[in-house]
Short mmCIF file of C-alpha atoms in Angstrom, two decimals:
data_model
loop_
_atom_site.label_atom_id
_atom_site.label_comp_id
_atom_site.label_asym_id
_atom_site.label_seq_id
_atom_site.Cartn_x
_atom_site.Cartn_y
_atom_site.Cartn_z
CA MET A 1 41.09 75.50 -89.03
CA ALA A 2 40.23 75.44 -86.04
CA ARG A 3 38.24 72.45 -84.12
CA SER A 4 34.46 71.84 -83.91
CA GLY A 5 33.92 71.15 -80.21
CA THR A 6 34.96 72.38 -76.63
CA ALA A 7 38.60 71.07 -75.87
CA ARG A 8 38.26 69.04 -72.76
CA PRO A 9 40.90 70.66 -70.09
CA ARG A 10 44.19 68.61 -69.24
CA THR A 11 44.20 67.88 -65.19
CA SER A 12 47.97 68.26 -64.38
CA VAL A 13 50.44 66.69 -62.19
CA GLY A 14 49.75 69.77 -60.03
CA ASP A 15 45.89 69.58 -60.08
CA ASN A 16 46.12 66.11 -58.74
CA ILE A 17 48.15 67.00 -56.64
CA ARG A 18 46.22 70.00 -55.16
CA ARG A 19 42.91 67.39 -55.51
CA LEU A 20 44.50 65.12 -53.34
CA ARG A 21 45.26 67.99 -49.98
CA GLU A 22 41.64 68.79 -49.77
CA PHE A 23 40.58 64.72 -49.97
CA GLY A 24 43.39 64.82 -47.24
CA ALA A 25 42.31 67.62 -45.52
CA THR A 26 38.89 66.71 -45.09
CA ALA A 27 37.44 63.96 -41.99
CA ILE A 28 37.55 60.91 -44.02
CA GLY A 29 40.34 61.82 -45.95
CA GLY A 30 43.04 61.95 -43.68
CA SER A 31 42.23 58.75 -42.26
CA VAL A 32 41.95 57.25 -45.91
CA LEU A 33 45.40 58.34 -46.56
CA LEU A 34 46.80 57.43 -43.18
CA GLY A 35 45.29 53.39 -44.15
CA PHE A 36 46.79 53.76 -47.17
CA ALA A 37 50.64 54.57 -45.11
CA GLY A 38 50.33 51.72 -43.11
CA SER A 39 49.35 49.43 -46.51
CA LEU A 40 52.53 50.04 -47.58
CA LEU A 41 54.32 50.10 -44.47
CA VAL A 42 53.08 46.39 -43.70
CA THR A 43 54.45 45.51 -47.15
CA ILE A 44 57.55 46.90 -46.98
CA GLY A 45 58.06 44.86 -43.86
CA SER A 46 56.92 41.27 -45.42
CA PHE A 47 59.52 41.43 -47.00
CA GLY A 48 61.13 40.25 -43.46
CA VAL A 49 58.39 38.84 -41.73
CA GLY A 50 56.74 37.26 -44.06
CA ASP A 51 56.03 34.02 -45.30
CA ILE A 52 58.80 33.96 -47.87
CA PRO A 53 59.45 31.32 -50.56
CA ARG A 54 61.65 28.31 -49.72
CA ASN A 55 64.84 27.71 -51.61
CA GLN A 56 64.41 30.11 -54.16
CA THR A 57 66.75 33.38 -54.11
CA SER A 58 64.09 36.20 -54.67
CA LEU A 59 65.38 38.25 -52.46
CA GLN A 60 68.85 37.73 -53.01
CA ASP A 61 67.98 38.79 -56.40
CA LEU A 62 66.33 42.03 -55.71
CA GLY A 63 69.03 42.81 -52.84
CA LEU A 64 66.53 42.44 -50.50
CA SER A 65 68.10 39.65 -48.49
CA TRP A 66 69.42 41.86 -45.78
CA LEU A 67 65.41 41.99 -44.86
CA SER A 68 65.40 38.38 -43.62
CA PHE A 69 67.77 38.04 -40.69
CA GLY A 70 69.32 39.85 -37.86
CA HIS A 71 68.55 43.71 -37.79
CA GLY A 72 66.91 43.87 -41.20
CA LYS A 73 64.74 41.93 -39.77
CA THR A 74 63.85 43.53 -36.74
CA LEU A 75 63.52 46.68 -38.78
CA ALA A 76 61.23 44.92 -41.19
CA GLY A 77 58.93 43.64 -38.07
CA MET A 78 58.73 47.05 -36.71
CA SER A 79 57.86 48.28 -40.47
CA PHE A 80 54.91 45.15 -39.78
CA TRP A 81 53.61 45.59 -37.10
CA LEU A 82 53.65 50.10 -37.10
CA GLY A 83 52.31 49.09 -40.66
CA VAL A 84 48.48 47.02 -38.95
CA ALA A 85 48.68 50.00 -36.19
CA VAL A 86 48.46 52.56 -38.84
CA MET A 87 45.75 50.70 -40.77
CA VAL A 88 43.70 50.00 -36.93
CA VAL A 89 43.74 53.74 -36.59
CA ALA A 90 42.64 54.77 -39.76
CA TRP A 91 40.15 52.65 -40.23
CA VAL A 92 38.42 53.39 -36.84
CA ARG A 93 38.75 57.07 -37.23
CA VAL A 94 36.71 56.24 -41.00
CA GLY A 95 34.00 54.47 -38.79
CA ARG A 96 34.01 57.39 -35.89
CA THR A 97 33.67 59.76 -38.63
CA LEU A 98 30.83 57.80 -41.06
CA ARG A 99 29.00 56.54 -37.36
CA ALA A 100 29.27 60.63 -36.48
CA ALA A 101 27.88 61.92 -39.66
CA THR A 102 24.24 61.58 -41.76
CA PRO A 103 24.88 59.46 -44.34
CA ALA A 104 26.00 60.49 -48.01
CA ASP A 105 25.39 58.99 -51.19
CA GLY A 106 29.66 59.56 -51.72
CA ALA A 107 30.11 57.84 -48.56
CA ALA A 108 29.92 54.32 -49.75
CA ARG A 109 32.20 54.37 -52.70
CA THR A 110 34.88 56.72 -50.73
CA VAL A 111 34.78 53.69 -48.34
CA GLY A 112 34.63 51.25 -51.71
CA TRP A 113 37.97 53.44 -53.14
CA ALA A 114 39.92 53.50 -50.16
CA ALA A 115 39.46 49.75 -49.85
CA ILE A 116 40.90 49.33 -52.95
CA ALA A 117 44.13 51.68 -51.96
CA TRP A 118 44.51 50.20 -48.90
CA SER A 119 44.28 46.77 -51.10
CA ALA A 120 47.09 48.11 -53.71
CA PRO A 121 50.21 47.46 -51.71
CA LEU A 122 49.40 44.41 -50.57
CA MET A 123 49.08 42.92 -54.03
CA VAL A 124 52.65 42.41 -54.19
CA ALA A 125 53.34 42.39 -50.46
CA VAL A 126 55.37 38.30 -49.03
CA PRO A 127 52.41 36.18 -48.31
CA LEU A 128 51.70 36.84 -45.03
CA TYR A 129 49.99 34.98 -41.61
CA SER A 130 50.08 31.76 -43.75
CA ARG A 131 51.67 29.64 -46.04
CA ASP A 132 47.93 28.77 -47.57
CA VAL A 133 48.50 30.43 -51.12
CA TYR A 134 51.79 28.09 -51.70
CA ALA A 135 49.41 25.27 -51.19
CA TYR A 136 46.42 25.86 -53.42
CA LEU A 137 49.26 26.40 -55.76
CA ALA A 138 50.77 23.01 -55.20
CA GLN A 139 47.41 21.42 -55.04
CA GLY A 140 46.96 22.94 -58.45
CA ALA A 141 50.13 21.97 -59.81
CA LEU A 142 49.09 18.11 -59.12
CA LEU A 143 45.80 19.25 -61.39
CA ARG A 144 47.43 20.23 -63.88
CA ASP A 145 49.94 17.08 -63.86
CA GLY A 146 47.48 14.39 -64.27
CA PHE A 147 47.62 13.50 -60.23
CA ASN A 148 44.10 13.31 -57.90
CA PRO A 149 44.53 16.09 -55.52
CA TYR A 150 41.40 15.07 -53.86
CA ALA A 151 43.69 11.50 -53.27
CA ASP A 152 46.85 12.59 -53.77
CA GLY A 153 48.99 14.74 -50.93
CA PRO A 154 51.36 17.94 -53.16
CA ALA A 155 54.49 15.38 -51.04
CA VAL A 156 54.34 12.73 -54.34
CA GLN A 157 55.46 16.02 -56.41
CA PRO A 158 58.34 17.37 -54.78
CA GLY A 159 59.46 21.19 -55.59
CA ALA A 160 59.59 24.43 -55.18
CA LEU A 161 56.01 24.60 -54.60
CA LEU A 162 55.92 22.19 -51.69
CA ASP A 163 58.61 23.35 -49.77
CA SER A 164 57.30 26.73 -49.70
CA MET A 165 53.69 25.57 -48.15
CA ALA A 166 53.25 24.30 -44.80
CA GLN A 167 54.87 20.97 -44.98
CA VAL A 168 51.66 19.89 -41.61
CA TRP A 169 49.42 19.77 -45.52
CA ALA A 170 52.35 17.76 -47.57
CA THR A 171 50.88 14.70 -47.40
CA THR A 172 46.91 15.95 -46.94
CA THR A 173 44.60 16.30 -49.75
CA ALA A 174 42.54 19.56 -50.98
CA PRO A 175 39.66 20.40 -49.12
CA TYR A 176 38.96 23.15 -51.79
CA GLY A 177 35.82 22.54 -54.35
CA PRO A 178 36.35 22.04 -57.93
CA ALA A 179 35.63 25.63 -58.75
CA PHE A 180 38.55 26.69 -56.81
CA MET A 181 40.93 23.54 -57.88
CA SER A 182 39.96 24.00 -61.94
CA LEU A 183 41.57 27.89 -60.97
CA THR A 184 44.61 26.62 -59.54
CA GLY A 185 45.28 24.51 -61.95
CA ALA A 186 45.01 27.00 -64.36
CA VAL A 187 46.97 29.50 -62.54
CA THR A 188 49.99 26.75 -62.19
CA ARG A 189 49.30 26.07 -66.20
CA VAL A 190 50.41 30.20 -66.42
CA THR A 191 52.69 30.31 -63.58
CA GLY A 192 54.80 27.24 -63.83
CA ASP A 193 56.24 25.54 -60.58
CA GLU A 194 57.86 29.39 -59.70
CA PRO A 195 56.00 30.40 -56.34
CA VAL A 196 57.04 34.17 -56.41
CA VAL A 197 54.71 34.23 -59.49
CA GLY A 198 52.09 32.56 -58.76
CA VAL A 199 51.43 33.89 -55.74
CA LEU A 200 50.89 37.21 -57.73
CA VAL A 201 48.86 35.41 -60.46
CA MET A 202 46.82 33.93 -57.58
CA ARG A 203 45.86 37.65 -56.09
CA LEU A 204 44.96 38.30 -59.82
CA VAL A 205 42.91 35.85 -59.32
CA LEU A 206 41.09 35.87 -55.76
CA VAL A 207 40.88 40.21 -56.18
CA PRO A 208 37.51 39.98 -57.92
CA GLY A 209 35.35 38.80 -54.57
CA LEU A 210 36.64 42.48 -53.53
CA PHE A 211 35.29 43.81 -56.15
CA LEU A 212 32.02 41.85 -56.09
CA THR A 213 31.62 42.37 -52.40
CA LEU A 214 32.49 46.51 -53.33
CA TRP A 215 29.54 45.79 -56.23
CA ALA A 216 27.17 43.44 -54.16
CA LEU A 217 27.10 44.41 -50.23
CA PRO A 218 26.09 47.93 -50.88
CA LYS A 219 22.86 47.00 -52.71
CA LEU A 220 22.44 44.73 -49.80
CA ALA A 221 22.73 46.94 -47.62
CA ARG A 222 20.80 49.51 -48.58
CA HIS A 223 17.86 46.74 -49.29
CA PHE A 224 17.66 45.87 -45.89
CA GLY A 225 17.84 50.27 -44.60
CA THR A 226 21.52 49.66 -43.76
CA ASP A 227 24.12 52.51 -44.29
CA PRO A 228 26.52 51.12 -46.95
CA ALA A 229 29.55 53.25 -46.20
CA LEU A 230 29.17 51.58 -42.67
CA ALA A 231 28.58 48.00 -44.50
CA LEU A 232 32.03 48.48 -45.80
CA TRP A 233 33.96 50.16 -43.83
CA LEU A 234 32.39 47.49 -40.90
CA ALA A 235 33.43 44.17 -43.81
CA VAL A 236 35.55 45.06 -46.38
CA LEU A 237 37.66 48.08 -45.36
CA ASN A 238 38.52 46.09 -41.82
CA PRO A 239 42.49 45.45 -41.29
CA LEU A 240 42.01 42.01 -40.54
CA VAL A 241 40.21 41.38 -43.77
CA LEU A 242 42.33 43.19 -45.90
CA VAL A 243 45.76 41.54 -44.49
CA HIS A 244 44.56 38.08 -44.22
CA LEU A 245 42.41 38.51 -47.58
CA VAL A 246 44.60 40.40 -49.69
CA GLY A 247 47.59 40.13 -47.64
CA GLY A 248 47.75 36.08 -47.56
CA PRO A 249 45.91 35.99 -50.00
CA HIS A 250 43.03 33.37 -49.03
CA VAL A 251 40.62 31.81 -51.37
CA GLU A 252 38.28 33.13 -48.53
CA LEU A 253 38.26 36.86 -51.10
CA LEU A 254 37.02 34.70 -53.74
CA MET A 255 34.14 33.04 -51.92
CA MET A 256 33.35 36.06 -50.07
CA GLY A 257 32.59 37.60 -52.47
CA VAL A 258 30.57 35.41 -54.88
CA LEU A 259 29.20 34.37 -51.59
CA ILE A 260 27.60 37.84 -50.68
CA ALA A 261 26.92 38.88 -54.43
CA GLY A 262 24.27 35.76 -55.19
CA VAL A 263 22.71 36.10 -51.67
CA THR A 264 22.01 39.76 -53.14
CA LEU A 265 20.17 38.05 -56.52
CA VAL A 266 17.85 35.86 -54.43
CA VAL A 267 17.07 38.76 -52.05
CA THR A 268 16.50 41.01 -55.53
CA ARG A 269 14.33 38.51 -56.79
CA ARG A 270 16.62 37.14 -59.05
CA HIS A 271 16.12 33.76 -57.35
CA VAL A 272 17.37 31.07 -60.36
CA ALA A 273 20.48 33.42 -61.09
CA GLY A 274 21.29 33.53 -57.21
CA VAL A 275 21.29 30.34 -56.56
CA GLY A 276 23.38 29.43 -58.92
CA VAL A 277 25.33 31.80 -57.89
CA LEU A 278 26.03 30.46 -54.34
CA ALA A 279 26.07 26.98 -55.60
CA LEU A 280 29.36 28.41 -57.41
CA ALA A 281 30.65 29.88 -54.21
CA MET A 282 29.61 26.37 -52.99
CA SER A 283 32.12 24.92 -55.42
CA ILE A 284 34.67 27.29 -54.56
CA LYS A 285 34.69 26.48 -50.48
CA ILE A 286 32.15 24.16 -49.35
CA THR A 287 31.04 26.58 -46.51
CA ALA A 288 28.86 28.48 -48.62
CA GLY A 289 26.65 25.75 -48.81
CA VAL A 290 25.24 27.19 -45.49
CA ALA A 291 23.58 29.56 -46.79
CA ILE A 292 21.40 27.66 -49.17
CA PRO A 293 18.67 26.02 -47.56
CA PHE A 294 18.11 29.62 -45.93
CA VAL A 295 17.12 30.67 -49.81
CA LEU A 296 13.88 28.39 -49.49
CA TRP A 297 12.62 31.18 -46.97
CA ILE A 298 13.35 34.85 -48.99
CA TRP A 299 11.73 32.60 -52.19
CA LEU A 300 8.51 31.43 -50.43
CA SER A 301 8.21 35.01 -48.73
CA HIS A 302 8.19 36.65 -52.44
CA ILE A 303 5.88 34.69 -53.19
CA ARG A 304 3.69 35.59 -49.77
CA ASP A 305 3.72 39.60 -50.42
CA GLU A 306 2.10 38.12 -53.93
CA ARG A 307 -0.42 36.12 -52.82
CA ASP A 308 -1.06 32.89 -50.42
CA VAL A 309 1.71 30.30 -50.21
CA ARG A 310 0.84 26.98 -51.86
CA ALA A 311 2.57 23.20 -51.05
CA LYS A 312 3.05 23.59 -54.75
CA ASP A 313 5.04 25.94 -54.53
CA VAL A 314 7.10 24.89 -51.90
CA ALA A 315 7.50 21.60 -53.95
CA ARG A 316 8.59 23.97 -56.62
CA VAL A 317 10.85 26.15 -55.54
CA LEU A 318 12.32 23.07 -53.55
CA ALA A 319 13.07 21.79 -57.27
CA TRP A 320 14.74 24.71 -58.57
CA ILE A 321 17.08 25.17 -55.33
CA ILE A 322 18.41 21.48 -55.46
CA GLY A 323 18.10 20.79 -59.58
CA VAL A 324 20.04 23.99 -60.19
CA SER A 325 22.54 23.80 -57.24
CA ALA A 326 22.97 19.89 -58.32
CA ALA A 327 23.45 21.12 -61.91
CA VAL A 328 26.23 23.81 -61.22
CA PHE A 329 28.55 21.84 -58.52
CA GLY A 330 27.73 18.42 -60.69
CA LEU A 331 28.64 20.33 -64.22
CA LEU A 332 32.36 21.63 -61.65
CA THR A 333 32.59 18.35 -60.32
CA LEU A 334 32.62 17.13 -63.88
CA LEU A 335 34.75 18.93 -65.75
CA VAL A 336 37.68 18.68 -63.11
CA GLY A 337 36.98 15.11 -62.80
CA HIS A 338 37.41 13.03 -59.85
CA GLY A 339 34.36 13.21 -58.40
CA PHE A 340 33.99 13.76 -54.26
CA GLY A 341 37.02 13.64 -52.92
CA TRP A 342 37.12 17.15 -51.51
CA LEU A 343 35.17 15.35 -48.67
CA LEU A 344 37.87 13.57 -47.13
CA GLY A 345 40.19 16.63 -47.82
CA LEU A 346 38.05 18.46 -45.16
CA THR A 347 38.82 16.39 -42.58
CA TRP A 348 42.62 17.23 -42.79
CA ALA A 349 40.94 20.43 -40.36
CA ALA A 350 41.02 18.90 -37.25
CA LYS A 351 45.37 19.12 -37.21
CA ILE A 352 44.49 22.68 -36.80
CA ILE A 353 44.48 23.28 -33.16
CA ASN A 354 43.92 26.54 -31.19
CA TRP A 355 40.81 27.74 -28.83
CA LEU A 356 39.32 29.85 -31.24
CA THR A 357 36.37 27.09 -31.83
CA ILE A 358 34.36 25.97 -28.13
CA PRO A 359 35.28 21.92 -28.60
CA THR A 360 38.73 22.75 -28.91
CA ALA A 361 38.95 25.52 -25.42
CA VAL A 362 36.82 23.41 -23.75
CA ALA A 363 39.44 20.23 -24.48
CA HIS A 364 41.83 22.97 -23.17
CA LEU A 365 40.05 23.64 -19.67
CA ILE A 366 39.44 20.30 -18.95
CA THR A 367 43.12 19.17 -19.18
CA PHE A 368 43.74 22.32 -17.40
CA ALA A 369 41.44 21.43 -14.61
CA ALA A 370 42.33 17.69 -14.22
CA SER A 371 46.40 18.51 -14.66
CA PRO A 372 46.79 18.70 -10.64
CA PHE A 373 45.22 15.22 -10.54
CA THR A 374 46.19 13.65 -13.75
CA ALA A 375 48.30 14.30 -17.03
CA LEU A 376 45.68 14.25 -19.49
CA PRO A 377 46.76 13.77 -23.09
CA LEU A 378 44.62 17.15 -25.16
CA LEU A 379 44.05 15.04 -28.41
CA PRO A 380 42.00 12.14 -27.10
CA VAL A 381 39.91 14.76 -25.17
CA LEU A 382 39.71 16.69 -28.61
CA GLU A 383 38.59 13.93 -30.58
CA VAL A 384 35.26 13.45 -27.41
CA THR A 385 34.68 17.32 -27.30
CA ARG A 386 35.10 17.95 -31.05
CA ALA A 387 32.61 15.14 -31.94
CA VAL A 388 30.29 16.98 -29.51
CA GLY A 389 30.63 19.75 -31.18
CA SER A 390 29.78 18.55 -34.62
CA VAL A 391 26.33 17.25 -33.14
CA VAL A 392 26.46 19.94 -31.38
CA LEU A 393 26.64 22.03 -34.68
CA ALA A 394 24.16 20.31 -37.31
CA LEU A 395 21.20 20.31 -34.32
CA THR A 396 22.29 24.24 -34.67
CA LEU A 397 22.03 24.52 -38.11
CA VAL A 398 18.72 22.98 -38.44
CA GLY A 399 17.34 24.81 -35.32
CA LEU A 400 19.06 28.30 -37.22
CA TRP A 401 16.96 27.43 -40.40
CA LEU A 402 13.68 26.58 -38.74
CA TRP A 403 13.53 29.37 -37.03
CA PHE A 404 14.40 32.16 -38.90
CA ARG A 405 11.76 31.82 -41.75
CA ARG A 406 9.85 34.71 -41.16
CA GLY A 407 11.24 36.83 -44.43
CA GLU A 408 13.93 37.79 -46.28
CA ARG A 409 15.59 39.63 -43.96
CA ALA A 410 14.93 36.51 -40.90
CA ALA A 411 16.92 34.26 -43.78
CA VAL A 412 19.79 36.52 -44.51
CA THR A 413 20.00 37.12 -40.55
CA GLY A 414 19.97 33.25 -40.41
CA MET A 415 22.49 33.04 -42.63
CA ALA A 416 24.60 35.02 -41.08
CA TRP A 417 24.16 33.68 -37.41
CA ALA A 418 24.96 29.99 -39.11
CA MET A 419 28.33 30.90 -40.44
CA LEU A 420 28.82 32.14 -37.05
CA ALA A 421 28.05 28.56 -35.42
CA VAL A 422 29.91 27.02 -38.03
CA LEU A 423 33.15 29.13 -36.85
CA LEU A 424 32.47 28.25 -32.86
CA LEU A 425 31.76 24.76 -33.66
CA GLU A 426 33.66 23.25 -36.03
CA PRO A 427 37.08 21.39 -35.36
CA SER A 428 39.16 24.69 -35.58
CA THR A 429 38.97 27.99 -36.95
CA LEU A 430 41.51 30.44 -38.33
CA PRO A 431 41.13 34.60 -38.29
CA TRP A 432 40.40 35.45 -41.87
CA TYR A 433 37.15 32.21 -41.58
CA TYR A 434 35.59 34.89 -40.04
CA THR A 435 34.77 37.11 -43.30
CA TRP A 436 31.96 34.08 -43.89
CA ALA A 437 29.84 35.76 -40.97
CA LEU A 438 30.91 38.88 -41.61
CA VAL A 439 29.81 39.70 -44.83
CA LEU A 440 26.29 38.42 -43.85
CA ALA A 441 26.27 40.75 -40.60
CA ALA A 442 27.47 43.94 -42.12
CA ALA A 443 24.20 44.60 -44.17
CA PHE A 444 22.16 44.95 -41.04
CA THR A 445 22.38 47.49 -39.00
CA ILE A 446 24.41 46.32 -35.76
CA GLU A 447 23.87 47.92 -32.20
CA ARG A 448 26.81 49.90 -30.96
CA TRP A 449 27.85 47.22 -28.26
CA ALA A 450 27.98 44.43 -31.61
CA VAL A 451 30.09 47.15 -33.70
CA VAL A 452 32.79 48.31 -30.90
CA ALA A 453 32.66 43.34 -29.73
CA ILE A 454 33.73 43.38 -33.57
CA VAL A 455 36.55 46.12 -33.64
CA PHE A 456 38.00 44.54 -30.55
CA TYR A 457 37.92 40.71 -31.76
CA SER A 458 39.09 41.90 -35.51
CA VAL A 459 42.46 44.03 -33.88
CA PHE A 460 42.64 40.40 -31.37
CA LEU A 461 42.99 38.29 -33.81
CA LEU A 462 45.36 40.63 -35.83
CA GLN A 463 48.21 40.26 -32.49
CA VAL A 464 48.12 36.77 -31.60
CA PHE A 465 48.98 35.29 -34.98
CA GLY A 466 52.42 36.25 -36.49
CA PRO A 467 52.90 37.48 -39.63
CA ASP A 468 55.35 34.34 -39.80
CA ASP A 469 52.93 31.48 -39.24
CA GLU A 470 53.62 32.20 -35.32
CA ILE A 471 50.73 31.64 -33.22
CA PHE A 472 51.43 34.05 -29.58
CA MET A 473 47.80 32.20 -28.40
CA TYR A 474 49.16 30.78 -26.02
CA LYS A 475 51.38 33.04 -24.14
CA LEU A 476 49.55 35.21 -21.65
CA THR A 477 51.33 38.25 -22.06
CA ASP A 478 51.23 38.47 -25.45
CA VAL A 479 47.43 37.56 -24.86
CA VAL A 480 47.49 40.14 -22.47
CA VAL A 481 48.76 43.36 -24.46
CA ALA A 482 46.46 42.06 -27.70
CA VAL A 483 43.16 42.17 -25.09
CA ALA A 484 44.95 45.88 -23.89
CA LEU A 485 45.17 47.19 -27.48
CA SER A 486 41.90 45.55 -28.82
CA ALA A 487 39.95 46.90 -25.95
CA LEU A 488 41.38 50.58 -27.19
CA ALA A 489 40.69 49.99 -30.42
CA GLY A 490 37.14 49.43 -29.80
CA TRP A 491 37.27 52.02 -27.34
CA SER A 492 38.09 54.48 -29.10
CA LEU A 493 35.55 54.09 -31.62
CA ILE A 494 32.82 55.52 -29.76
CA ARG A 495 35.05 58.06 -27.48
CA GLU A 496 37.81 60.05 -29.67
CA ASP A 497 41.27 60.14 -27.90
CA PRO A 498 39.79 58.23 -24.89
CA LEU A 499 43.36 58.18 -23.29
CA ARG A 500 43.39 62.55 -23.55
CA LEU A 501 46.89 62.05 -25.20
CA ARG A 502 45.77 65.79 -26.26
CA ARG A 503 45.86 66.91 -22.96
CA VAL A 504 49.32 65.66 -22.04
CA THR A 505 50.91 66.46 -25.09
CA ARG A 506 49.43 69.81 -25.44
CA GLY A 507 50.29 70.43 -21.65
CA PRO A 508 48.08 72.71 -19.13
CA SER A 509 47.12 76.08 -20.29
CA PRO A 510 48.91 78.84 -19.45
CA ALA A 511 47.98 81.09 -16.49
CA PRO A 512 46.88 84.89 -17.55
CA ILE A 513 49.93 87.45 -16.94
CA SER A 514 48.81 89.64 -13.91
CA GLY A 515 48.04 93.15 -15.03
CA ALA A 516 47.31 92.31 -18.70
CA THR A 517 44.20 94.21 -20.26
CA ALA A 518 41.33 91.78 -21.92
#
């Protein structure tokens, strides 16, 4: 008996390969596939130069221990840095293609899928550029076992997680909000004290932030008249974001997604839900709270679109913002049961010293200028410059809040500038922190010079830190090379083949043969 209806034709492997070839032949498709190859190389290299768990036999069990020493480590390092270079080249090529083309509806979807594809290999990479993920797990294990991670450091519970984390944080308390601590505690209940499985599960817990960003950022960009494909290219497909946040992995991956989702809800007039989501982002990492005061201006601008704003409107909106934020954050704090001890954890960031923040850079300059006359210790100078920086930051945040009060567009712009101010004036900053400001700034049409600057700085930050926690920022030769390569990346965005390499590889055009006819 014949079946009713029309059978759907089956897709063969050959059909999929043909479609992949057709996609690779397009202007953007070839670059996407190139970036995926770069991500694979980065992941392969991570097994030799990444932050491998200490006192573990995981690599030996997999037969990969040869990658962690001698010639094997050299090959792994070559694979990693070649992969980073390939990802950067592919990213710049995608950006150049998008900037040259008329915005298309399907372009944002393509860039979104490209970000997922580039992230896929990094999901199984050895942690890169930082051992923070082991600290997350160690702090979560404290919560799991009845300790207070806001009062006790991981050192109170020796084991594989403590061994694998950066020892500078062994005695410090957790600086993360109650929502994130609840997640880390839940992860360690599932994975125990096994660092390898813990890292893999932690990535699964953090990666929803990537999907939230892929959902929310295009909506926010369209709302402000920006090409959503370019927004995703700048803030999500960016190798700095993917390698650090997914390959890291870092809490910013989750915080970024929840933050941009909350802002999108507020801008699209779902104010209460948006404030609740922003409070959730703040309970993941407190920095997200910088965005909440700007919600007042967005909400009032929406009221102003319909009628004049009255004093009771301001009081009502403030009550909603404060009440919802306090309810969400307070409930999560009660669930964890350890109060506001994370405030103490925030102070430990002063242990990080690099010249990415203005107070630290100024301290370095002061001690350098004084060196011909006296040996001026850095730490006392840092205490003064960081104290001044904190005062300037507080005044700057208030000033930005007051300045960017004229409507929703201005308010979201103010959020981005406020996040950047925190990055520049707080005691310490690390490369993955820049996603706070970048994900908000990407929702707007950015001047060409600013996009080039973002490309330059993103590529620079990928080079001045090493995949195994090494810092190259104080090595003049490494910094000069990083600046040159970063400038080349930025230049390549606006001018294809700026070094005229194609002319060199193709050689001069052959001279016409005497006596030949046209």
